[in-house]
Amino acid sequence: MSIKDKLSGNEAIATAMKQINPDVVAAFPITPSTEVPQYFSQFVANGTVDTEFVAVESEHSAMSACVGASAAGARVMTATSANGLALMWEILYIASSMRLPIVMSVINRALSGPINIHNDHSDSMGARDSGWIQLYSEDNQEAYDNIIQAIKISEHGNVKLPVMVCLDGFIISHSVENIEILDTNKVRAFIGEYNPTEYLLNTQEPVAMGPLDLPPHYFEHKRQQAEGIKNAKDIILDVAKEYEQISGRKYGLFEEYRMEDAEVAIIVLNSTAGTAKEVVDMIRENGAKAGLIKLRVFRPFPSSELKKALSNVKVVAVMDKAESFSDAGGPMFVEVRSALYGQESPKIVNYIYGLGGRDVRKDDILKVYDEMFWILERGTVDNIYNYLGLKE
């Protein structure tokens, strides 16, 4: 039976971790993710979990400890934000190349500089090519649900890759919402016991982990890593279907909101989807056909599925809460445009928004829809790359 509780996003993450009861958690505090290890360390101190909590002196050490523990055969979790994630950069690639199923919550925050502690997606978008699966969360409930599913996805034999579960710093991490928590026994039955097939402490079948990999084999190992990411798409859907049976909550690669006959649509990540849904409802009351796609999975990127979902849409706006400085659009825009390459329709525009925690209100989202309907009426796109809410 589910339990209703009022939890902040960080509490929801820590509660899921408590129910998972990982073997090892190594973490270093950084705003706004600090509360995750803070709450979890209390569970360790109270004996609620039997996790080995490793307090380290930096995020680089945190991820290094996670890699060592996971290679030894432990179920491992951690949390971080922004510059903490950047300090892990070198080790992120090592974790994924060693096919270690580490699960990390990333409480999205602007990456310095200039120094800023508020929300955008520059941290996780900077790590998008590190070989980690990336799940994004609209609200506290989805953050809780994603963390539990991430364990099962990462440990699947056809995947064996680390997963980062992303949620918006302060907007979600520090906001209290009513959420439904599963019974702990149900969570543990869902994720099951962790029984790695290859690990350093298995004296019966010794293996080498992380050796020098020169030209004769490095390329092949990267190809295998890419195959794991490719396999993940089906596993994510299978795990979601199984999770729906115990929770009643349905998840996919992305969520389609009022897309059944939409002529214009926004594609967006994380908490902005909640604001955008209200705007879609407002527009629909006036008879205009507006829709929304909220991406849940960014790595692997659901190209073919997105192409199908947008097949009848005439104008689409991709909203990026990160600037890639490519002069060719934000990171999600580039992925979506690549998925739609060669098609006449839909017309596509990009909006960079909310950097460094800049508020995004319903009026801002409404402006994007108004401009899409203007493009639909005129049939041409004047400005492909746009900034939303910028003081100029």
mmCIF file of C-alpha atoms in Angstrom:
data_model
loop_
_atom_site.group_PDB
_atom_site.id
_atom_site.type_symbol
_atom_site.label_atom_id
_atom_site.label_comp_id
_atom_site.label_asym_id
_atom_site.label_seq_id
_atom_site.Cartn_x
_atom_site.Cartn_y
_atom_site.Cartn_z
ATOM 1 C CA MET A 1 0.000 0.000 0.000
ATOM 2 C CA SER A 2 1.329 3.431 -0.943
ATOM 3 C CA ILE A 3 1.969 6.052 1.740
ATOM 4 C CA LYS A 4 1.236 9.738 1.128
ATOM 5 C CA ASP A 5 3.799 12.146 2.536
ATOM 6 C CA LYS A 6 4.960 15.741 2.158
ATOM 7 C CA LEU A 7 8.563 15.736 1.008
ATOM 8 C CA SER A 8 10.960 18.099 -0.711
ATOM 9 C CA GLY A 9 12.667 16.813 -3.839
ATOM 10 C CA ASN A 10 15.882 16.144 -1.916
ATOM 11 C CA GLU A 11 13.932 14.311 0.821
ATOM 12 C CA ALA A 12 12.174 12.242 -1.830
ATOM 13 C CA ILE A 13 15.543 11.223 -3.295
ATOM 14 C CA ALA A 14 16.983 10.378 0.146
ATOM 15 C CA THR A 15 13.825 8.421 1.034
ATOM 16 C CA ALA A 16 14.114 6.352 -2.137
ATOM 17 C CA MET A 17 17.780 5.707 -1.293
ATOM 18 C CA LYS A 18 16.766 4.605 2.207
ATOM 19 C CA GLN A 19 14.313 2.119 0.750
ATOM 20 C CA ILE A 20 16.921 0.879 -1.753
ATOM 21 C CA ASN A 21 19.493 0.492 1.059
ATOM 22 C CA PRO A 22 22.594 0.626 -1.188
ATOM 23 C CA ASP A 23 25.841 -1.001 -0.055
ATOM 24 C CA VAL A 24 27.903 2.185 -0.427
ATOM 25 C CA VAL A 25 27.158 5.922 -0.699
ATOM 26 C CA ALA A 26 30.114 8.274 -1.185
ATOM 27 C CA ALA A 27 29.312 11.985 -1.378
ATOM 28 C CA PHE A 28 30.566 15.526 -0.906
ATOM 29 C CA PRO A 29 28.130 18.380 -0.172
ATOM 30 C CA ILE A 30 27.372 21.038 -2.754
ATOM 31 C CA THR A 31 24.309 23.291 -2.955
ATOM 32 C CA PRO A 32 21.543 22.444 -3.810
ATOM 33 C CA SER A 33 22.239 18.674 -3.548
ATOM 34 C CA THR A 34 23.726 18.870 -0.023
ATOM 35 C CA GLU A 35 20.507 17.726 1.647
ATOM 36 C CA VAL A 36 20.525 14.365 -0.143
ATOM 37 C CA PRO A 37 23.640 12.995 1.630
ATOM 38 C CA GLN A 38 22.665 14.984 4.753
ATOM 39 C CA TYR A 39 19.295 13.232 5.073
ATOM 40 C CA PHE A 40 20.768 9.896 4.053
ATOM 41 C CA SER A 41 23.641 10.095 6.547
ATOM 42 C CA GLN A 42 20.999 10.403 9.301
ATOM 43 C CA PHE A 43 19.477 7.108 8.131
ATOM 44 C CA VAL A 44 22.967 5.583 8.348
ATOM 45 C CA ALA A 45 23.586 7.049 11.824
ATOM 46 C CA ASN A 46 20.205 5.805 13.082
ATOM 47 C CA GLY A 47 20.822 2.311 11.748
ATOM 48 C CA THR A 48 17.836 2.521 9.399
ATOM 49 C CA VAL A 49 20.099 1.310 6.588
ATOM 50 C CA ASP A 50 23.312 -0.705 6.726
ATOM 51 C CA THR A 51 25.011 1.348 3.999
ATOM 52 C CA GLU A 52 28.717 2.206 4.224
ATOM 53 C CA PHE A 53 28.650 6.028 4.040
ATOM 54 C CA VAL A 54 31.948 7.466 2.795
ATOM 55 C CA ALA A 55 32.446 11.167 3.560
ATOM 56 C CA VAL A 56 35.135 12.376 1.156
ATOM 57 C CA GLU A 57 36.971 15.666 0.608
ATOM 58 C CA SER A 58 35.766 16.429 -2.935
ATOM 59 C CA GLU A 59 33.374 15.305 -5.658
ATOM 60 C CA HIS A 60 36.300 13.862 -7.617
ATOM 61 C CA SER A 61 36.979 11.617 -4.642
ATOM 62 C CA ALA A 62 33.261 10.843 -4.251
ATOM 63 C CA MET A 63 32.988 9.453 -7.770
ATOM 64 C CA SER A 64 36.374 7.717 -7.423
ATOM 65 C CA ALA A 65 35.121 5.972 -4.270
ATOM 66 C CA CYS A 66 31.897 5.042 -6.082
ATOM 67 C CA VAL A 67 33.906 3.510 -8.937
ATOM 68 C CA GLY A 68 36.079 1.511 -6.533
ATOM 69 C CA ALA A 69 33.102 0.245 -4.543
ATOM 70 C CA SER A 70 31.065 -0.632 -7.621
ATOM 71 C CA ALA A 71 34.035 -2.442 -9.214
ATOM 72 C CA ALA A 72 34.365 -4.428 -5.985
ATOM 73 C CA GLY A 73 30.759 -5.592 -6.408
ATOM 74 C CA ALA A 74 28.713 -3.165 -4.302
ATOM 75 C CA ARG A 75 25.418 -1.414 -5.162
ATOM 76 C CA VAL A 76 26.486 2.248 -5.141
ATOM 77 C CA MET A 77 24.751 5.646 -5.148
ATOM 78 C CA THR A 78 25.698 9.324 -4.790
ATOM 79 C CA ALA A 79 24.411 12.852 -5.461
ATOM 80 C CA THR A 80 25.851 16.129 -6.687
ATOM 81 C CA SER A 81 25.242 19.425 -8.500
ATOM 82 C CA ALA A 82 26.907 21.845 -10.922
ATOM 83 C CA ASN A 83 30.630 22.296 -10.227
ATOM 84 C CA GLY A 84 30.572 19.109 -8.172
ATOM 85 C CA LEU A 85 29.540 17.222 -11.289
ATOM 86 C CA ALA A 86 32.221 19.060 -13.257
ATOM 87 C CA LEU A 87 34.841 17.976 -10.714
ATOM 88 C CA MET A 88 33.709 14.370 -11.295
ATOM 89 C CA TRP A 89 34.138 14.749 -15.067
ATOM 90 C CA GLU A 90 37.228 12.592 -15.479
ATOM 91 C CA ILE A 91 35.739 9.777 -13.393
ATOM 92 C CA LEU A 92 32.307 9.874 -15.082
ATOM 93 C CA TYR A 93 33.931 8.502 -18.234
ATOM 94 C CA ILE A 94 35.791 5.834 -16.235
ATOM 95 C CA ALA A 95 32.566 4.695 -14.527
ATOM 96 C CA SER A 96 30.723 4.279 -17.832
ATOM 97 C CA SER A 97 33.660 2.667 -19.654
ATOM 98 C CA MET A 98 33.970 0.098 -16.840
ATOM 99 C CA ARG A 99 30.219 -0.582 -17.215
ATOM 100 C CA LEU A 100 29.547 0.159 -13.540
ATOM 101 C CA PRO A 101 25.856 0.529 -12.552
ATOM 102 C CA ILE A 102 26.255 3.568 -10.271
ATOM 103 C CA VAL A 103 23.115 5.687 -9.713
ATOM 104 C CA MET A 104 23.563 9.411 -9.048
ATOM 105 C CA SER A 105 20.991 12.131 -8.490
ATOM 106 C CA VAL A 106 22.009 15.389 -10.180
ATOM 107 C CA ILE A 107 20.255 18.378 -8.666
ATOM 108 C CA ASN A 108 20.576 20.664 -11.684
ATOM 109 C CA ARG A 109 22.381 23.959 -11.065
ATOM 110 C CA ALA A 110 24.151 26.515 -13.244
ATOM 111 C CA LEU A 111 27.779 25.691 -13.903
ATOM 112 C CA SER A 112 30.210 28.485 -12.993
ATOM 113 C CA GLY A 113 31.177 30.999 -14.226
ATOM 114 C CA PRO A 114 30.046 33.484 -13.393
ATOM 115 C CA ILE A 115 29.373 31.966 -9.971
ATOM 116 C CA ASN A 116 25.696 31.123 -9.596
ATOM 117 C CA ILE A 117 23.897 28.617 -7.354
ATOM 118 C CA HIS A 118 20.511 28.604 -9.095
ATOM 119 C CA ASN A 119 18.926 26.232 -11.549
ATOM 120 C CA ASP A 120 19.666 25.531 -15.162
ATOM 121 C CA HIS A 121 20.805 22.415 -17.027
ATOM 122 C CA SER A 122 24.373 23.357 -17.952
ATOM 123 C CA ASP A 123 25.801 20.762 -15.539
ATOM 124 C CA SER A 124 24.065 17.612 -16.775
ATOM 125 C CA MET A 125 24.071 18.782 -20.399
ATOM 126 C CA GLY A 126 27.828 19.146 -20.150
ATOM 127 C CA ALA A 127 27.973 15.472 -19.137
ATOM 128 C CA ARG A 128 25.608 14.243 -21.840
ATOM 129 C CA ASP A 129 28.357 12.504 -23.825
ATOM 130 C CA SER A 130 30.061 10.819 -20.849
ATOM 131 C CA GLY A 131 28.298 7.490 -21.446
ATOM 132 C CA TRP A 132 25.780 7.851 -18.595
ATOM 133 C CA ILE A 133 22.076 7.271 -19.084
ATOM 134 C CA GLN A 134 20.183 10.484 -18.254
ATOM 135 C CA LEU A 135 16.650 10.576 -16.799
ATOM 136 C CA TYR A 136 14.933 13.932 -16.113
ATOM 137 C CA SER A 137 12.195 14.603 -13.533
ATOM 138 C CA GLU A 138 9.331 17.114 -13.653
ATOM 139 C CA ASP A 139 8.469 16.991 -9.942
ATOM 140 C CA ASN A 140 9.212 15.311 -6.609
ATOM 141 C CA GLN A 141 7.101 12.243 -7.432
ATOM 142 C CA GLU A 142 8.905 11.655 -10.695
ATOM 143 C CA ALA A 143 12.296 12.159 -9.022
ATOM 144 C CA TYR A 144 11.414 9.487 -6.431
ATOM 145 C CA ASP A 145 10.098 7.103 -9.095
ATOM 146 C CA ASN A 146 13.085 7.665 -11.412
ATOM 147 C CA ILE A 147 15.621 6.869 -8.688
ATOM 148 C CA ILE A 148 14.028 3.484 -7.982
ATOM 149 C CA GLN A 149 13.743 2.618 -11.667
ATOM 150 C CA ALA A 150 17.324 3.783 -12.304
ATOM 151 C CA ILE A 151 18.697 0.990 -10.097
ATOM 152 C CA LYS A 152 16.971 -1.678 -12.157
ATOM 153 C CA ILE A 153 17.903 -0.064 -15.499
ATOM 154 C CA SER A 154 21.590 0.349 -14.660
ATOM 155 C CA GLU A 155 22.031 -3.201 -13.338
ATOM 156 C CA HIS A 156 20.295 -4.952 -16.239
ATOM 157 C CA GLY A 157 22.621 -7.401 -17.990
ATOM 158 C CA ASN A 158 22.052 -5.804 -21.406
ATOM 159 C CA VAL A 159 22.881 -2.320 -20.105
ATOM 160 C CA LYS A 160 25.406 -2.266 -17.214
ATOM 161 C CA LEU A 161 25.840 1.504 -17.336
ATOM 162 C CA PRO A 162 25.627 4.302 -14.751
ATOM 163 C CA VAL A 163 22.489 6.447 -14.588
ATOM 164 C CA MET A 164 22.060 10.058 -13.514
ATOM 165 C CA VAL A 165 18.591 11.158 -12.374
ATOM 166 C CA CYS A 166 18.226 14.917 -12.888
ATOM 167 C CA LEU A 167 15.844 17.351 -11.153
ATOM 168 C CA ASP A 168 15.764 21.144 -10.975
ATOM 169 C CA GLY A 169 17.738 22.673 -8.132
ATOM 170 C CA PHE A 170 15.668 24.675 -5.591
ATOM 171 C CA ILE A 171 12.562 24.576 -7.835
ATOM 172 C CA ILE A 172 12.129 20.867 -7.062
ATOM 173 C CA SER A 173 14.932 20.006 -4.642
ATOM 174 C CA HIS A 174 13.701 22.432 -1.972
ATOM 175 C CA SER A 175 9.955 22.552 -2.742
ATOM 176 C CA VAL A 176 7.676 20.386 -0.607
ATOM 177 C CA GLU A 177 4.987 18.397 -2.419
ATOM 178 C CA ASN A 178 2.592 15.592 -1.574
ATOM 179 C CA ILE A 179 3.937 12.393 -3.070
ATOM 180 C CA GLU A 180 3.132 8.698 -2.850
ATOM 181 C CA ILE A 181 5.843 6.490 -1.405
ATOM 182 C CA LEU A 182 5.813 2.778 -2.028
ATOM 183 C CA ASP A 183 6.097 0.268 0.769
ATOM 184 C CA THR A 184 9.795 -0.431 1.381
ATOM 185 C CA ASN A 185 9.341 -4.199 0.951
ATOM 186 C CA LYS A 186 7.740 -3.537 -2.424
ATOM 187 C CA VAL A 187 10.675 -1.343 -3.497
ATOM 188 C CA ARG A 188 13.217 -3.988 -2.465
ATOM 189 C CA ALA A 189 11.277 -6.748 -4.207
ATOM 190 C CA PHE A 190 11.162 -4.572 -7.349
ATOM 191 C CA ILE A 191 14.902 -3.852 -7.501
ATOM 192 C CA GLY A 192 15.893 -7.307 -6.184
ATOM 193 C CA GLU A 193 19.244 -8.377 -4.769
ATOM 194 C CA TYR A 194 22.294 -7.060 -6.609
ATOM 195 C CA ASN A 195 24.268 -10.009 -7.926
ATOM 196 C CA PRO A 196 27.038 -8.728 -10.219
ATOM 197 C CA THR A 197 28.523 -11.288 -12.580
ATOM 198 C CA GLU A 198 32.022 -9.781 -12.708
ATOM 199 C CA TYR A 199 33.591 -7.956 -9.771
ATOM 200 C CA LEU A 200 36.956 -7.570 -8.091
ATOM 201 C CA LEU A 201 36.122 -9.381 -4.841
ATOM 202 C CA ASN A 202 35.021 -12.521 -6.680
ATOM 203 C CA THR A 203 38.082 -14.688 -5.971
ATOM 204 C CA GLN A 204 36.619 -17.602 -7.922
ATOM 205 C CA GLU A 205 36.680 -15.709 -11.207
ATOM 206 C CA PRO A 206 39.399 -13.019 -11.066
ATOM 207 C CA VAL A 207 38.970 -10.082 -13.462
ATOM 208 C CA ALA A 208 40.998 -6.986 -14.330
ATOM 209 C CA MET A 209 39.176 -3.653 -14.022
ATOM 210 C CA GLY A 210 40.279 -0.448 -15.723
ATOM 211 C CA PRO A 211 43.532 -1.608 -17.377
ATOM 212 C CA LEU A 212 45.414 0.299 -20.092
ATOM 213 C CA ASP A 213 43.441 -0.089 -23.317
ATOM 214 C CA LEU A 214 45.605 0.594 -26.376
ATOM 215 C CA PRO A 215 44.621 0.898 -30.067
ATOM 216 C CA PRO A 216 44.058 -2.859 -30.690
ATOM 217 C CA HIS A 217 41.003 -2.929 -28.362
ATOM 218 C CA TYR A 218 39.970 0.601 -27.191
ATOM 219 C CA PHE A 219 37.738 1.225 -30.227
ATOM 220 C CA GLU A 220 35.906 -2.106 -29.750
ATOM 221 C CA HIS A 221 35.242 -1.349 -26.076
ATOM 222 C CA LYS A 222 33.713 2.018 -26.991
ATOM 223 C CA ARG A 223 31.513 0.230 -29.534
ATOM 224 C CA GLN A 224 30.332 -2.163 -26.790
ATOM 225 C CA GLN A 225 29.590 0.819 -24.529
ATOM 226 C CA ALA A 226 27.489 2.372 -27.297
ATOM 227 C CA GLU A 227 25.614 -0.925 -27.636
ATOM 228 C CA GLY A 228 24.753 -0.765 -23.916
ATOM 229 C CA ILE A 229 23.261 2.708 -24.387
ATOM 230 C CA LYS A 230 21.338 1.469 -27.428
ATOM 231 C CA ASN A 231 19.962 -1.481 -25.445
ATOM 232 C CA ALA A 232 18.938 0.832 -22.614
ATOM 233 C CA LYS A 233 15.984 2.248 -24.542
ATOM 234 C CA ASP A 234 14.072 -1.050 -24.457
ATOM 235 C CA ILE A 235 15.122 -1.780 -20.883
ATOM 236 C CA ILE A 236 13.916 1.664 -19.710
ATOM 237 C CA LEU A 237 10.486 0.909 -21.215
ATOM 238 C CA ASP A 238 10.390 -2.620 -19.751
ATOM 239 C CA VAL A 239 11.310 -1.351 -16.290
ATOM 240 C CA ALA A 240 8.702 1.433 -16.551
ATOM 241 C CA LYS A 241 6.021 -1.115 -17.437
ATOM 242 C CA GLU A 242 6.968 -3.262 -14.448
ATOM 243 C CA TYR A 243 7.053 -0.197 -12.189
ATOM 244 C CA GLU A 244 3.574 0.812 -13.319
ATOM 245 C CA GLN A 245 2.278 -2.509 -11.985
ATOM 246 C CA ILE A 246 3.441 -1.707 -8.439
ATOM 247 C CA SER A 247 2.886 2.068 -8.440
ATOM 248 C CA GLY A 248 0.072 2.789 -10.905
ATOM 249 C CA ARG A 249 2.251 5.500 -12.432
ATOM 250 C CA LYS A 250 3.114 5.265 -16.119
ATOM 251 C CA TYR A 251 6.436 6.397 -17.593
ATOM 252 C CA GLY A 252 7.958 6.279 -21.065
ATOM 253 C CA LEU A 253 10.860 7.825 -22.952
ATOM 254 C CA PHE A 254 8.843 11.053 -22.995
ATOM 255 C CA GLU A 255 5.366 12.263 -22.043
ATOM 256 C CA GLU A 256 2.942 13.540 -24.673
ATOM 257 C CA TYR A 257 0.543 16.154 -23.275
ATOM 258 C CA ARG A 258 -2.518 16.980 -25.397
ATOM 259 C CA MET A 259 -0.626 15.978 -28.540
ATOM 260 C CA GLU A 260 -3.476 14.041 -30.167
ATOM 261 C CA ASP A 261 -4.196 16.763 -32.760
ATOM 262 C CA ALA A 262 -1.580 19.406 -31.874
ATOM 263 C CA GLU A 263 -0.463 21.752 -34.670
ATOM 264 C CA VAL A 264 2.216 23.431 -32.519
ATOM 265 C CA ALA A 265 4.193 21.897 -29.666
ATOM 266 C CA ILE A 266 6.933 22.691 -27.161
ATOM 267 C CA ILE A 267 9.630 20.174 -26.192
ATOM 268 C CA VAL A 268 11.042 20.766 -22.737
ATOM 269 C CA LEU A 269 12.806 19.088 -19.780
ATOM 270 C CA ASN A 270 12.111 18.967 -16.049
ATOM 271 C CA SER A 271 9.962 21.366 -13.996
ATOM 272 C CA THR A 272 9.163 23.852 -16.783
ATOM 273 C CA ALA A 273 6.883 21.151 -18.191
ATOM 274 C CA GLY A 274 4.465 21.770 -15.302
ATOM 275 C CA THR A 275 4.176 25.474 -16.149
ATOM 276 C CA ALA A 276 3.880 24.704 -19.853
ATOM 277 C CA LYS A 277 1.032 22.224 -19.274
ATOM 278 C CA GLU A 278 -1.038 24.995 -17.651
ATOM 279 C CA VAL A 279 -0.375 27.222 -20.665
ATOM 280 C CA VAL A 280 -1.406 24.422 -23.052
ATOM 281 C CA ASP A 281 -4.690 24.087 -21.137
ATOM 282 C CA MET A 282 -5.275 27.872 -21.393
ATOM 283 C CA ILE A 283 -4.655 27.845 -25.144
ATOM 284 C CA ARG A 284 -6.856 24.790 -25.655
ATOM 285 C CA GLU A 285 -9.759 26.590 -23.928
ATOM 286 C CA ASN A 286 -9.622 29.092 -26.807
ATOM 287 C CA GLY A 287 -9.816 26.309 -29.359
ATOM 288 C CA ALA A 288 -6.193 26.454 -30.560
ATOM 289 C CA LYS A 289 -4.390 23.147 -31.039
ATOM 290 C CA ALA A 290 -1.338 23.307 -28.770
ATOM 291 C CA GLY A 291 0.590 20.401 -27.269
ATOM 292 C CA LEU A 292 3.671 19.565 -25.230
ATOM 293 C CA ILE A 293 6.324 16.873 -25.135
ATOM 294 C CA LYS A 294 8.263 16.464 -21.902
ATOM 295 C CA LEU A 295 11.431 14.460 -22.439
ATOM 296 C CA ARG A 296 12.154 12.028 -19.616
ATOM 297 C CA VAL A 297 15.092 10.264 -21.262
ATOM 298 C CA PHE A 298 17.835 12.359 -22.874
ATOM 299 C CA ARG A 299 20.475 9.593 -23.085
ATOM 300 C CA PRO A 300 19.803 7.437 -25.003
ATOM 301 C CA PHE A 301 18.073 10.071 -27.122
ATOM 302 C CA PRO A 302 14.655 8.843 -28.398
ATOM 303 C CA SER A 303 15.133 10.070 -31.997
ATOM 304 C CA SER A 304 12.839 7.724 -33.927
ATOM 305 C CA GLU A 305 10.104 7.828 -31.262
ATOM 306 C CA LEU A 306 10.186 11.639 -31.193
ATOM 307 C CA LYS A 307 10.063 11.820 -34.979
ATOM 308 C CA LYS A 308 6.905 9.705 -34.924
ATOM 309 C CA ALA A 309 5.309 11.790 -32.136
ATOM 310 C CA LEU A 310 5.920 14.985 -34.151
ATOM 311 C CA SER A 311 4.779 13.570 -37.498
ATOM 312 C CA ASN A 312 1.562 15.643 -37.588
ATOM 313 C CA VAL A 313 2.896 18.759 -35.838
ATOM 314 C CA LYS A 314 3.490 21.825 -38.042
ATOM 315 C CA VAL A 315 5.696 23.954 -35.750
ATOM 316 C CA VAL A 316 7.808 22.802 -32.813
ATOM 317 C CA ALA A 317 9.773 24.916 -30.301
ATOM 318 C CA VAL A 318 12.658 23.284 -28.417
ATOM 319 C CA MET A 319 13.348 24.985 -25.073
ATOM 320 C CA ASP A 320 16.909 24.612 -23.791
ATOM 321 C CA LYS A 321 17.875 25.570 -20.232
ATOM 322 C CA ALA A 322 21.528 25.391 -21.272
ATOM 323 C CA GLU A 323 23.662 27.248 -23.820
ATOM 324 C CA SER A 324 26.074 25.092 -25.834
ATOM 325 C CA PHE A 325 27.905 28.090 -27.394
ATOM 326 C CA SER A 326 27.853 26.334 -30.759
ATOM 327 C CA ASP A 327 26.047 29.191 -32.549
ATOM 328 C CA ALA A 328 23.813 26.391 -33.849
ATOM 329 C CA GLY A 329 21.309 26.145 -30.987
ATOM 330 C CA GLY A 330 21.106 24.584 -27.529
ATOM 331 C CA PRO A 331 21.988 20.936 -26.864
ATOM 332 C CA MET A 332 18.434 19.547 -26.992
ATOM 333 C CA PHE A 333 17.595 21.594 -30.107
ATOM 334 C CA VAL A 334 20.524 20.063 -31.985
ATOM 335 C CA GLU A 335 19.350 16.555 -31.047
ATOM 336 C CA VAL A 336 15.732 17.211 -32.048
ATOM 337 C CA ARG A 337 16.675 18.863 -35.337
ATOM 338 C CA SER A 338 18.953 15.932 -36.125
ATOM 339 C CA ALA A 339 16.055 13.526 -35.440
ATOM 340 C CA LEU A 340 13.877 15.515 -37.877
ATOM 341 C CA TYR A 341 16.589 15.934 -40.544
ATOM 342 C CA GLY A 342 15.308 15.664 -44.093
ATOM 343 C CA GLN A 343 11.686 16.454 -43.221
ATOM 344 C CA GLU A 344 9.858 19.526 -44.541
ATOM 345 C CA SER A 345 7.644 19.587 -41.451
ATOM 346 C CA PRO A 346 7.518 20.527 -38.663
ATOM 347 C CA LYS A 347 9.257 23.886 -38.786
ATOM 348 C CA ILE A 348 11.547 24.123 -35.781
ATOM 349 C CA VAL A 349 12.714 26.985 -33.538
ATOM 350 C CA ASN A 350 14.943 27.094 -30.472
ATOM 351 C CA TYR A 351 14.574 29.103 -27.247
ATOM 352 C CA ILE A 352 17.384 29.373 -24.704
ATOM 353 C CA TYR A 353 15.732 30.236 -21.382
ATOM 354 C CA GLY A 354 16.054 30.286 -17.589
ATOM 355 C CA LEU A 355 19.867 30.385 -17.401
ATOM 356 C CA GLY A 356 21.231 30.913 -13.901
ATOM 357 C CA GLY A 357 17.776 30.591 -12.336
ATOM 358 C CA ARG A 358 15.967 33.293 -14.373
ATOM 359 C CA ASP A 359 12.237 32.891 -13.672
ATOM 360 C CA VAL A 360 10.101 31.374 -16.414
ATOM 361 C CA ARG A 361 6.463 32.369 -16.049
ATOM 362 C CA LYS A 362 3.316 31.382 -17.883
ATOM 363 C CA ASP A 363 3.505 34.619 -19.908
ATOM 364 C CA ASP A 364 6.938 33.573 -21.171
ATOM 365 C CA ILE A 365 5.654 30.173 -22.289
ATOM 366 C CA LEU A 366 2.567 31.813 -23.823
ATOM 367 C CA LYS A 367 4.858 34.050 -25.880
ATOM 368 C CA VAL A 368 6.547 30.949 -27.335
ATOM 369 C CA TYR A 369 3.174 29.485 -28.358
ATOM 370 C CA ASP A 370 2.064 32.851 -29.819
ATOM 371 C CA GLU A 371 5.211 32.964 -31.945
ATOM 372 C CA MET A 372 4.657 29.376 -33.106
ATOM 373 C CA PHE A 373 1.107 30.204 -34.213
ATOM 374 C CA TRP A 374 2.535 33.257 -36.030
ATOM 375 C CA ILE A 375 5.011 30.976 -37.846
ATOM 376 C CA LEU A 376 2.153 28.596 -38.668
ATOM 377 C CA GLU A 377 0.142 31.453 -40.166
ATOM 378 C CA ARG A 378 3.019 32.943 -42.179
ATOM 379 C CA GLY A 379 4.696 29.671 -43.113
ATOM 380 C CA THR A 380 8.215 31.007 -42.473
ATOM 381 C CA VAL A 381 10.662 31.141 -39.543
ATOM 382 C CA ASP A 382 12.413 34.509 -39.154
ATOM 383 C CA ASN A 383 14.661 33.641 -36.201
ATOM 384 C CA ILE A 384 15.618 30.026 -35.516
ATOM 385 C CA TYR A 385 17.637 30.776 -32.352
ATOM 386 C CA ASN A 386 15.956 32.893 -29.697
ATOM 387 C CA TYR A 387 16.494 33.911 -26.075
ATOM 388 C CA LEU A 388 13.441 33.939 -23.813
ATOM 389 C CA GLY A 389 13.239 36.398 -20.913
ATOM 390 C CA LEU A 390 16.599 38.011 -21.687
ATOM 391 C CA LYS A 391 17.083 41.688 -20.712
ATOM 392 C CA GLU A 392 18.274 43.404 -23.897
#
